[in-house]
Coordinates of C-alpha atoms and ligand atoms in Angstrom, one line a residue:
X285 CA 21.3 -43.1 -5.5
X286 CA 18.9 -40.7 -7.2
X287 CA 20.0 -37.1 -7.7
X288 CA 17.4 -35.8 -5.3
X289 CA 18.5 -38.2 -2.5
X290 CA 22.2 -37.4 -3.1
X291 CA 21.6 -33.7 -2.8
X292 CA 19.3 -34.2 0.2
X293 CA 22.1 -36.1 2.0
X294 CA 24.6 -33.3 1.2
X295 CA 22.3 -30.6 2.4
X296 CA 21.6 -32.5 5.6
X297 CA 25.3 -33.1 6.3
X298 CA 26.2 -29.4 5.6
X299 CA 23.3 -27.9 7.6
X300 CA 22.8 -30.5 10.4
X301 CA 22.1 -27.8 13.0
X302 CA 19.3 -26.2 10.9
X303 CA 16.1 -28.2 11.4
X304 CA 13.6 -25.7 9.9
X305 CA 15.8 -25.2 6.8
X306 CA 16.1 -29.0 6.4
X307 CA 12.3 -29.4 6.7
X308 CA 11.7 -26.9 4.0
X309 CA 14.3 -28.4 1.6
X310 CA 13.0 -31.9 2.2
X311 CA 9.5 -31.0 1.4
X312 CA 10.5 -29.2 -1.8
X313 CA 13.0 -31.7 -3.1
X314 CA 10.8 -34.7 -2.3
X315 CA 7.9 -33.3 -4.2
X316 CA 10.1 -32.3 -7.2
X317 CA 11.1 -35.9 -7.9
X318 CA 8.8 -36.3 -11.0
X319 CA 10.5 -33.2 -12.6
X320 CA 14.0 -34.1 -11.6
X321 CA 13.6 -37.7 -12.7
X322 CA 12.5 -36.4 -16.2
X323 CA 15.5 -34.1 -16.5
X324 CA 18.1 -35.8 -14.3
X325 CA 21.1 -35.6 -16.6
X326 CA 20.7 -31.9 -17.4
X327 CA 20.1 -30.8 -13.8
X328 CA 22.9 -33.0 -12.4
X329 CA 25.4 -31.7 -15.0
X330 CA 24.4 -28.1 -14.1
X331 CA 24.3 -28.8 -10.3
X332 CA 20.9 -27.2 -10.2
X333 CA 19.9 -28.6 -6.9
X334 CA 23.2 -27.9 -5.2
X335 CA 23.0 -24.3 -6.4
X336 CA 19.3 -23.7 -5.5
X337 CA 19.8 -25.0 -1.9
X338 CA 22.9 -22.8 -1.2
X339 CA 22.1 -19.1 -0.7
X340 CA 23.9 -16.6 -2.9
X341 CA 25.1 -15.1 0.4
X342 CA 24.0 -14.9 4.0
X343 CA 24.8 -11.7 5.9
X344 CA 24.9 -11.7 9.7
X345 CA 25.6 -8.6 11.8
X346 CA 25.6 -7.0 15.2
X347 CA 22.8 -4.6 16.1
X348 CA 23.7 -2.5 19.1
X349 CA 21.0 -0.1 20.5
X350 CA 20.3 1.8 23.7
X351 CA 17.2 1.0 25.8
X352 CA 15.2 3.4 27.9
X353 CA 17.4 2.8 30.9
X354 CA 20.5 3.9 29.0
X355 CA 21.7 0.2 28.8
X356 CA 23.3 -0.9 25.5
X357 CA 21.6 -4.0 24.1
X358 CA 23.0 -6.2 21.4
X359 CA 20.9 -8.3 18.9
X360 CA 21.9 -10.3 15.9
X361 CA 20.7 -9.2 12.4
X362 CA 20.3 -11.4 9.3
X363 CA 19.7 -11.1 5.6
X364 CA 19.9 -14.2 3.5
X365 CA 19.9 -13.4 -0.2
X366 CA 19.0 -16.8 -1.6
X367 CA 18.4 -16.6 -5.4
X368 CA 18.0 -13.7 -7.8
X369 CA 17.6 -15.7 -11.1
X370 CA 14.2 -14.1 -11.9
X371 CA 14.5 -10.7 -10.2
X372 CA 15.9 -8.7 -7.2
X373 CA 15.9 -10.6 -3.9
X374 CA 12.5 -10.0 -2.2
X375 CA 11.2 -11.1 1.2
X376 CA 10.3 -9.9 4.6
X377 CA 12.1 -9.1 7.9
X378 CA 11.1 -11.1 10.9
X379 CA 11.6 -9.6 14.4
X380 CA 11.1 -12.3 17.0
X381 CA 13.3 -13.8 19.8
X382 CA 13.2 -17.2 18.1
X383 CA 14.9 -15.9 14.9
X384 CA 18.1 -17.7 13.9
X385 CA 19.9 -18.7 10.7
X386 CA 17.9 -21.9 10.3
X387 CA 14.6 -20.0 10.4
X388 CA 15.8 -17.2 8.0
X389 CA 17.2 -19.8 5.6
X390 CA 13.9 -21.8 5.5
X391 CA 12.0 -18.6 4.9
X392 CA 14.4 -17.4 2.2
X393 CA 14.4 -20.8 0.5
X394 CA 10.6 -21.0 0.4
X395 CA 10.5 -17.4 -0.9
X396 CA 12.3 -18.4 -4.1
X397 CA 9.4 -20.6 -5.2
X398 CA 6.6 -18.5 -3.7
X399 CA 7.9 -15.4 -5.6
X400 CA 8.2 -17.4 -8.8
X401 CA 4.6 -18.5 -8.4
X402 CA 3.4 -14.8 -8.2
X403 CA 4.2 -14.6 -12.0
X404 CA 6.1 -11.3 -11.1
X405 CA 9.9 -10.7 -11.5
X406 CA 11.2 -11.2 -7.9
X407 CA 13.9 -13.4 -6.5
X408 CA 14.0 -14.9 -3.0
X409 CA 15.4 -13.6 0.2
X410 CA 14.6 -13.1 3.9
X411 CA 16.0 -11.4 7.0
X412 CA 15.3 -10.3 10.5
X413 CA 16.6 -10.3 14.0
X414 CA 16.2 -12.0 17.4
X415 CA 15.0 -8.7 18.7
X416 CA 11.7 -8.9 20.6
X417 CA 9.5 -5.9 19.9
X418 CA 7.0 -6.9 22.7
X419 CA 6.9 -4.5 25.5
X420 CA 9.3 -2.0 23.9
X421 CA 8.6 1.7 23.8
X422 CA 8.3 3.4 20.4
X423 CA 11.7 5.0 21.0
X424 CA 13.3 1.7 21.7
X425 CA 11.7 0.3 18.5
X426 CA 13.1 3.2 16.6
X427 CA 16.6 2.9 18.1
X428 CA 16.7 -0.8 17.1
X429 CA 15.3 -0.2 13.6
X430 CA 17.8 2.6 12.9
X431 CA 20.7 0.5 14.0
X432 CA 19.5 -2.5 12.1
X433 CA 19.2 -0.5 8.9
X434 CA 22.5 1.2 9.4
X435 CA 24.1 -2.1 8.6
X436 CA 21.5 -3.8 6.4
X437 CA 21.4 -0.7 4.2
X438 CA 24.8 -1.6 2.7
X439 CA 23.4 -4.7 1.1
X440 CA 20.0 -3.7 -0.3
X441 CA 18.5 -1.4 -2.9
X442 CA 15.4 -1.0 -5.2
X443 CA 17.1 -3.2 -7.9
X444 CA 19.2 -5.3 -5.5
X445 CA 17.1 -6.6 -2.6
X446 CA 13.8 -5.2 -1.3
X447 CA 12.8 -6.2 2.2
X448 CA 9.3 -5.9 3.7
X449 CA 7.3 -6.9 6.8
X450 CA 6.9 -10.3 8.5
X451 CA 6.3 -11.4 12.1
X452 CA 7.0 -8.4 14.3
X453 CA 7.6 -6.0 11.4
X454 CA 4.7 -3.8 10.4
X455 CA 4.1 -0.3 9.2
X456 CA 5.8 1.3 12.2
X457 CA 9.1 -0.6 11.8
X458 CA 9.1 -0.2 8.0
X459 CA 8.8 3.6 8.6
X460 CA 11.7 3.8 11.0
X461 CA 13.9 1.6 8.7
X462 CA 13.0 3.6 5.6
X463 CA 13.8 6.9 7.3
X464 CA 17.2 5.6 8.2
X465 CA 18.0 4.2 4.8
X466 CA 17.0 7.5 3.1
X467 CA 19.2 9.4 5.5
X468 CA 22.3 7.3 5.0
X469 CA 21.9 6.8 1.2
X470 CA 20.7 10.4 0.6
X471 CA 18.2 8.8 -1.8
X472 CA 14.4 8.3 -1.9
X473 CA 13.9 4.9 -3.6
X474 CA 11.5 2.0 -3.3
X475 CA 14.0 0.0 -1.2
X476 CA 11.3 -1.4 1.2
X477 CA 7.7 -2.4 0.6
X478 CA 4.8 -2.1 3.1
X479 CA 5.5 1.6 3.2
X480 CA 3.0 4.2 4.4
X481 CA 0.5 5.5 1.8
X482 CA 1.9 9.1 1.9
X483 CA 5.4 7.9 1.1
X484 CA 5.3 5.3 -1.7
X485 CA 3.2 2.5 -0.1
X486 CA 0.5 0.7 -2.1
X487 CA -3.1 0.6 -1.2
X488 CA -4.2 -3.0 -0.3
X489 CA -0.7 -4.1 0.8
X490 CA -1.9 -4.2 4.4
X491 CA -4.8 -6.5 3.5
X492 CA -3.0 -8.4 0.7
X493 CA -1.8 -11.6 2.4
X494 CA -5.0 -12.3 4.2
X495 CA -7.2 -11.3 1.3
X496 CA -5.1 -13.3 -1.1
X497 CA -5.3 -16.4 1.1
X498 CA -9.1 -16.2 0.9
X499 CA -9.1 -15.5 -2.9
X500 CA -7.1 -18.7 -3.3
X501 CA -9.2 -20.7 -0.9
X502 CA -12.3 -19.6 -2.7
X503 CA -10.8 -20.6 -6.1
X504 CA -9.9 -24.0 -4.6
X505 CA -13.3 -24.7 -3.2
X506 CA -15.1 -23.5 -6.3
X507 CA -13.0 -25.9 -8.4
X508 CA -14.4 -28.6 -6.2
X509 CA -18.0 -27.3 -6.5
X510 CA -18.0 -26.2 -2.9
X511 CA -19.5 -22.8 -1.9
X512 CA -17.5 -20.9 0.7
X513 CA -20.6 -19.0 1.9
X514 CA -21.9 -20.4 5.2
X515 CA -18.7 -22.4 6.0
X516 CA -17.1 -22.1 9.4
X517 CA -13.3 -21.4 9.7
X518 CA -10.6 -21.9 12.4
X519 CA -8.0 -19.2 12.1
X520 CA -4.8 -19.1 14.1
X521 CA -2.8 -15.9 14.8
X522 CA -4.2 -12.4 15.3
X523 CA -1.6 -10.4 13.4
X524 CA -1.5 -8.9 9.9
X525 CA -2.3 -12.1 8.0
X526 CA -5.0 -13.5 10.4
X527 CA -6.9 -10.2 10.7
X528 CA -7.3 -9.7 7.0
X529 CA -8.0 -13.4 6.4
X530 CA -10.9 -13.1 8.9
X531 CA -12.1 -9.9 7.2
X532 CA -12.2 -11.4 3.7
X533 CA -13.6 -14.7 4.9
X534 CA -16.6 -12.7 6.3
X535 CA -17.0 -10.7 3.1
X536 CA -17.2 -14.0 1.2
X537 CA -20.0 -15.2 3.6
X538 CA -17.9 -17.6 5.7
X539 CA -17.7 -17.5 9.5
X540 CA -14.3 -17.5 11.3
X541 CA -14.8 -18.6 14.9
X542 CA -11.3 -18.6 16.3
X543 CA -8.0 -16.6 16.5
X544 CA -5.0 -16.9 18.7
X545 CA -1.7 -15.3 19.9
X546 CA 1.3 -16.7 21.6
X547 CA -0.3 -16.8 25.0
X548 CA -3.8 -18.1 24.2
X549 CA -6.8 -18.4 21.9
X550 CA -10.3 -17.2 21.4
X551 CA -13.4 -19.3 20.5
X552 CA -16.2 -17.1 19.5
X553 CA -19.1 -19.2 18.1
X554 CA -21.0 -16.0 17.0
X555 CA -18.1 -15.3 14.7
X556 CA -15.0 -13.1 15.3
X557 CA -15.7 -9.3 15.6
X558 CA -13.0 -8.1 13.3
X559 CA -13.4 -4.4 14.2
X560 CA -12.8 -5.3 17.9
X561 CA -9.9 -7.5 17.0
X562 CA -8.3 -4.7 15.0
X563 CA -8.8 -2.3 17.9
X564 CA -7.1 -4.8 20.4
X565 CA -4.2 -5.8 18.1
X566 CA -3.5 -3.0 15.7
X567 CA -4.3 0.0 17.9
X568 CA -3.8 -1.1 21.6
X569 CA -1.2 -3.8 20.8
X570 CA -2.9 -5.7 23.7
X571 CA -3.5 -9.4 24.5
X572 CA -6.6 -11.4 23.4
X573 CA -7.9 -11.3 27.0
X574 CA -9.0 -7.7 26.1
X575 CA -11.0 -9.1 23.1
X576 CA -12.8 -11.6 25.4
X577 CA -13.4 -8.9 28.1
X578 CA -15.3 -6.8 25.5
X579 CA -17.2 -9.6 23.8
X580 CA -19.7 -11.7 25.8
X581 CA -19.9 -14.5 23.2
X582 CA -16.1 -15.2 23.3
X583 CA -14.2 -17.7 25.4
X584 CA -10.5 -17.1 26.1
X585 CA -8.3 -20.1 26.7
X586 CA -4.7 -19.8 28.0
X587 CA -2.3 -21.8 25.9
X588 CA -1.0 -25.0 27.5
X589 CA 1.4 -27.4 25.9
X590 CA -0.1 -30.4 24.2
X591 CA -3.5 -28.8 23.7
X592 CA -5.1 -28.5 20.2
X593 CA -6.0 -24.8 20.6
X594 CA -7.9 -23.5 17.7
X595 CA -7.7 -26.9 15.8
X596 CA -10.0 -28.7 18.2
X597 CA -13.3 -27.1 17.0
X598 CA -15.6 -28.5 14.3
X599 CA -14.9 -26.3 11.3
X600 CA -15.0 -26.7 7.5
X601 CA -12.0 -24.6 6.7
X602 CA -8.7 -24.3 8.6
X603 CA -6.5 -21.2 8.0
X604 CA -3.2 -21.4 10.0
X605 CA -1.9 -17.8 10.1
X606 CA 0.6 -17.6 13.0
X607 CA 3.9 -19.3 12.6
X608 CA 5.9 -22.4 11.5
X609 CA 5.0 -25.9 12.8
X610 CA 1.9 -24.7 14.7
X611 CA -0.3 -27.5 13.3
X612 CA 1.0 -31.0 14.1
X613 CA -0.1 -34.5 13.4
X614 CA -2.4 -34.7 16.4
X615 CA -4.1 -31.4 15.3
X616 CA -4.5 -32.8 11.8
X617 CA -6.1 -35.9 13.2
X618 CA -8.5 -33.8 15.2
X619 CA -9.4 -31.6 12.1
X620 CA -10.0 -34.7 10.0
X621 CA -12.1 -36.4 12.7
X622 CA -14.2 -33.2 12.7
X623 CA -14.7 -33.3 8.9
X624 CA -12.5 -30.4 7.8
X625 CA -12.7 -29.7 4.0
X626 CA -9.6 -27.6 3.4
X627 CA -6.4 -26.4 5.0
X628 CA -4.8 -23.4 3.3
X629 CA -1.7 -21.9 4.9
X630 CA -1.5 -18.1 5.6
X631 CA 1.7 -18.6 7.6
X632 CA 4.9 -20.0 6.3
X633 CA 5.3 -23.7 6.9
X634 CA 2.7 -23.8 9.7
X635 CA 1.9 -27.5 9.1
X636 CA 4.5 -30.2 10.0
X637 CA 5.5 -32.7 7.3
X638 CA 3.6 -35.6 8.9
X639 CA 0.5 -33.5 9.4
X640 CA 0.5 -32.4 5.8
X641 CA 0.8 -36.0 4.7
X642 CA -2.0 -37.1 7.0
X643 CA -4.3 -34.3 5.7
X644 CA -3.6 -35.2 2.1
X645 CA -4.1 -38.9 2.6
X646 CA -7.4 -38.2 4.2
X647 CA -8.8 -36.3 1.3
X648 CA -8.4 -32.8 2.8
X649 CA -7.8 -30.1 0.1
X650 CA -4.4 -28.8 1.2
X651 CA -2.5 -25.8 -0.2
X652 CA 0.8 -24.8 1.3
X653 CA 2.0 -21.3 2.1
X654 CA 4.1 -20.9 -1.0
X655 CA 1.0 -20.6 -3.1
X656 CA -1.7 -19.7 -0.5
X657 CA 0.1 -16.7 1.2
X658 CA 1.8 -15.4 -2.0
X659 CA -0.6 -12.5 -2.2
X660 CA 1.4 -10.4 0.3
X661 CA 4.7 -10.5 -1.7
X662 CA 2.8 -10.3 -5.0
X663 CA 1.3 -7.0 -3.8
X664 CA 4.8 -5.9 -2.6
X665 CA 5.9 -6.4 -6.2
X666 CA 2.9 -4.3 -7.4
X667 CA 4.2 -1.6 -4.9
X668 CA 7.6 -1.9 -6.6
X669 CA 6.0 -1.3 -10.0
X670 CA 4.1 1.7 -8.7
X671 CA 7.3 3.1 -7.2
X672 CA 9.2 2.6 -10.6
X673 CA 6.5 4.5 -12.5
X674 CA 6.1 7.0 -9.7
X675 CA 2.3 6.5 -9.7
X676 CA -0.2 5.0 -7.2
X677 CA -3.0 2.8 -8.2
X678 CA -6.5 2.8 -6.6
X679 CA -7.4 0.2 -4.0
X680 CA -9.8 -1.5 -6.6
X681 CA -7.0 -1.8 -9.2
X682 CA -4.5 -3.4 -6.8
X683 CA -7.1 -5.6 -5.2
X684 CA -8.3 -6.7 -8.6
X685 CA -4.8 -7.6 -9.7
X686 CA -4.3 -9.5 -6.4
X687 CA -7.4 -11.5 -7.0
X688 CA -6.3 -12.3 -10.6
X689 CA -2.9 -13.3 -9.4
X690 CA -4.3 -15.7 -6.7
X691 CA -6.6 -17.3 -9.2
X692 CA -3.8 -17.7 -11.7
X693 CA -1.6 -19.3 -9.0
X694 CA -4.4 -21.8 -8.2
X695 CA -4.8 -22.6 -11.9
X696 CA -1.0 -23.0 -12.4
X697 CA -0.4 -25.3 -9.4
X698 CA -3.4 -27.4 -10.2
X699 CA -2.2 -27.7 -13.8
X700 CA 1.5 -28.5 -12.8
X701 CA 0.2 -31.3 -10.5
X702 CA -1.9 -32.8 -13.4
X703 CA 1.1 -32.5 -15.9
X704 CA 3.2 -34.6 -13.6
X705 CA 0.6 -37.2 -12.7
X706 CA -0.1 -36.1 -9.1
X707 CA -3.5 -34.4 -9.6
X708 CA -4.8 -32.8 -6.5
X709 CA -1.4 -32.7 -4.8
X710 CA -1.1 -28.9 -4.6
X711 CA 2.1 -29.0 -2.5
X712 CA 3.8 -30.8 -5.4
X713 CA 2.0 -28.6 -7.9
X714 CA 3.3 -25.4 -6.2
X715 CA 6.8 -26.6 -5.9
X716 CA 7.0 -27.8 -9.5
X717 CA 5.4 -24.6 -11.0
X718 CA 7.7 -22.4 -8.9
X719 CA 10.8 -24.4 -9.7
X720 CA 10.3 -24.7 -13.4
X721 CA 10.6 -20.9 -14.0
X722 CA 13.6 -20.4 -11.7
X723 CA 15.5 -23.3 -13.3
X724 CA 14.8 -22.1 -16.8
X725 CA 16.3 -18.7 -15.8
X726 CA 19.3 -20.4 -14.0
X727 CA 20.1 -22.5 -17.1
X728 CA 19.9 -19.5 -19.4
X729 CA 22.2 -17.5 -17.2
X730 CA 25.0 -20.0 -17.1
X731 CA 27.2 -20.9 -14.2
X732 CA 26.5 -18.3 -11.5
Ligands
NDP262 P1 2.3 -10.6 12.9 O1 3.5 -10.3 13.7 O2 1.5 -9.5 12.4 O3 1.4 -11.6 13.7 C1 1.9 -12.9 14.1 C2 0.8 -13.6 14.9 O4 1.2 -14.9 15.1 C3 0.6 -13.0 16.2 O5 -0.8 -13.2 16.6 C4 1.5 -13.7 17.1 O6 1.2 -13.7 18.5 C5 1.4 -15.1 16.5 N1 2.7 -15.8 16.8 C6 3.9 -15.4 16.3 N2 4.9 -16.3 16.7 C7 4.2 -17.2 17.4 C8 4.6 -18.4 18.1 N3 5.9 -18.7 18.1 N4 3.7 -19.1 18.7 C9 2.4 -18.7 18.7 N5 1.9 -17.6 18.1 C10 2.8 -16.9 17.5 O7 2.9 -11.5 11.7 P2 2.2 -11.8 10.3 O8 0.7 -11.9 10.5 O9 2.7 -10.8 9.3 O10 2.8 -13.2 10.0 C11 2.1 -14.4 10.3 C12 2.7 -15.5 9.4 O11 2.4 -15.2 8.1 C13 4.2 -15.8 9.5 O12 4.4 -17.1 9.3 C14 4.7 -15.0 8.3 O13 5.9 -15.5 7.9 C15 3.6 -15.3 7.3 N6 3.5 -14.4 6.2 C16 3.3 -13.0 6.4 C17 3.2 -12.2 5.3 C18 2.9 -10.7 5.4 O14 2.7 -10.1 4.4 N7 2.9 -10.2 6.6 C19 3.2 -12.7 3.9 C20 3.2 -14.1 3.8 C21 3.4 -14.9 4.9 P3 1.9 -12.7 19.5 O15 1.5 -11.3 19.1 O16 1.5 -13.1 20.9 O17 3.4 -12.9 19.3
2IT263 O1 6.6 -14.3 3.7 C1 6.3 -13.4 3.0 O2 6.0 -13.6 1.8 C2 6.3 -12.0 3.5 N1 6.6 -11.9 4.7 C3 6.1 -10.9 2.6 C4 7.4 -10.5 1.9 C5 7.3 -9.3 1.0 O3 8.3 -9.0 0.4 O4 6.2 -8.6 0.9

């Protein structure tokens, strides 16, 4: 049996109850076959695959907090520190009722390769809680965040592990967590990214994931002699990533016509009004029904199981920006039938494995989240650099670096795919390019 198959079997046996983690590991190891086959003896002897699929440590803890009725609530907190071969652990904190160990491990595992692709010195980690921020008062959010950080704070630090935002964790939550860390540690340090601009945050971090997604999509299309201007886009989600993907798509002359949240979606053939979307989602924290109520050209559709949602429309570019496994095989067939040119992932693992395969086999330009959404964590690393030198850079400087990083990522994944004889397979290209650097560091650092 090949080394890859042997390790895949072991990982499946050890983590049988973790479907999302197994999905992420299968995708990566499968696509690494050309590299592993070329170096099988060395990697096997050094147990590279066994080590890279087992987190350095996984921390789980109780998060007790008091709600507005005086009732004590208990959530579960997680931080998985996956691999720090090339830098301190780095990755977001997800607050969503669906959060469990499988989801945090899949995200932490992917983060190793994504962070390596950024070209910056950051290792992979992820955390979060099954806490649901929806419908909670600001005081309840603060109570949760303070309790969460009281425990998490023992395991992180500017040179150890630097968490950031993800689903459900934005500027408000990062603020409450940072305040609690500072209070307990008695130290002001760059322990979190996505901070406010008056206390160590970086300009352009808010926009970075969405903008970066479009910089990469533009580089991909240009390389295939396609002009992004005038193209229509289907976007899912209406959170941090989706909003700034829509904004940058418009700046580049494209027309996003959809967005969604967990209860429904918008189809707006005139193009999404991004100022209105920000008002509804960032300021009012309201449902998309409010967007439709204020915008005569928009249709609102309630989400029903089995429907294609935003993927049913005839568009050139698809940008999944909500959550994992939100674009399945049936959706992929619909997109292909409607002539989609590219699918680039703003979310982490939004496309199922069979949908990815179908898109690739049908000539769709497909770039997975590890490369396409790396702009967020890359800009987090730029925030860490600014914190270390105690300076802040201008918006133009950070945005310029972000654009350069995304173009370099595209060039590197394209080149890696060519080097291993799978030209145009950007999933393999990203996994290979990300893996090469981490393995080099692991081999140099010995058995650890
Ligand atoms: P937000 O919390 O800002 O927004 C998430 C959006 O996705 C919301 O519109 C939300 O709808 C929707 N959503 C979340 N869960 C589900 C679900 N189970 N079903 C349907 N819709 C859902 O998160 P982000 O925009 O930050 O994150 C979106 C994706 O991008 C995630 O996969 C995240 O891991 C990834 N990502 C984020 C980065 C960042 O810098 N923030 C960087 C790289 C990747 P509702 O409000 O109704 O829940
Ligand atoms: O998935 C991701 O890359 C993020 N949520 C951002 C992580 C970060 O450290 O900025």
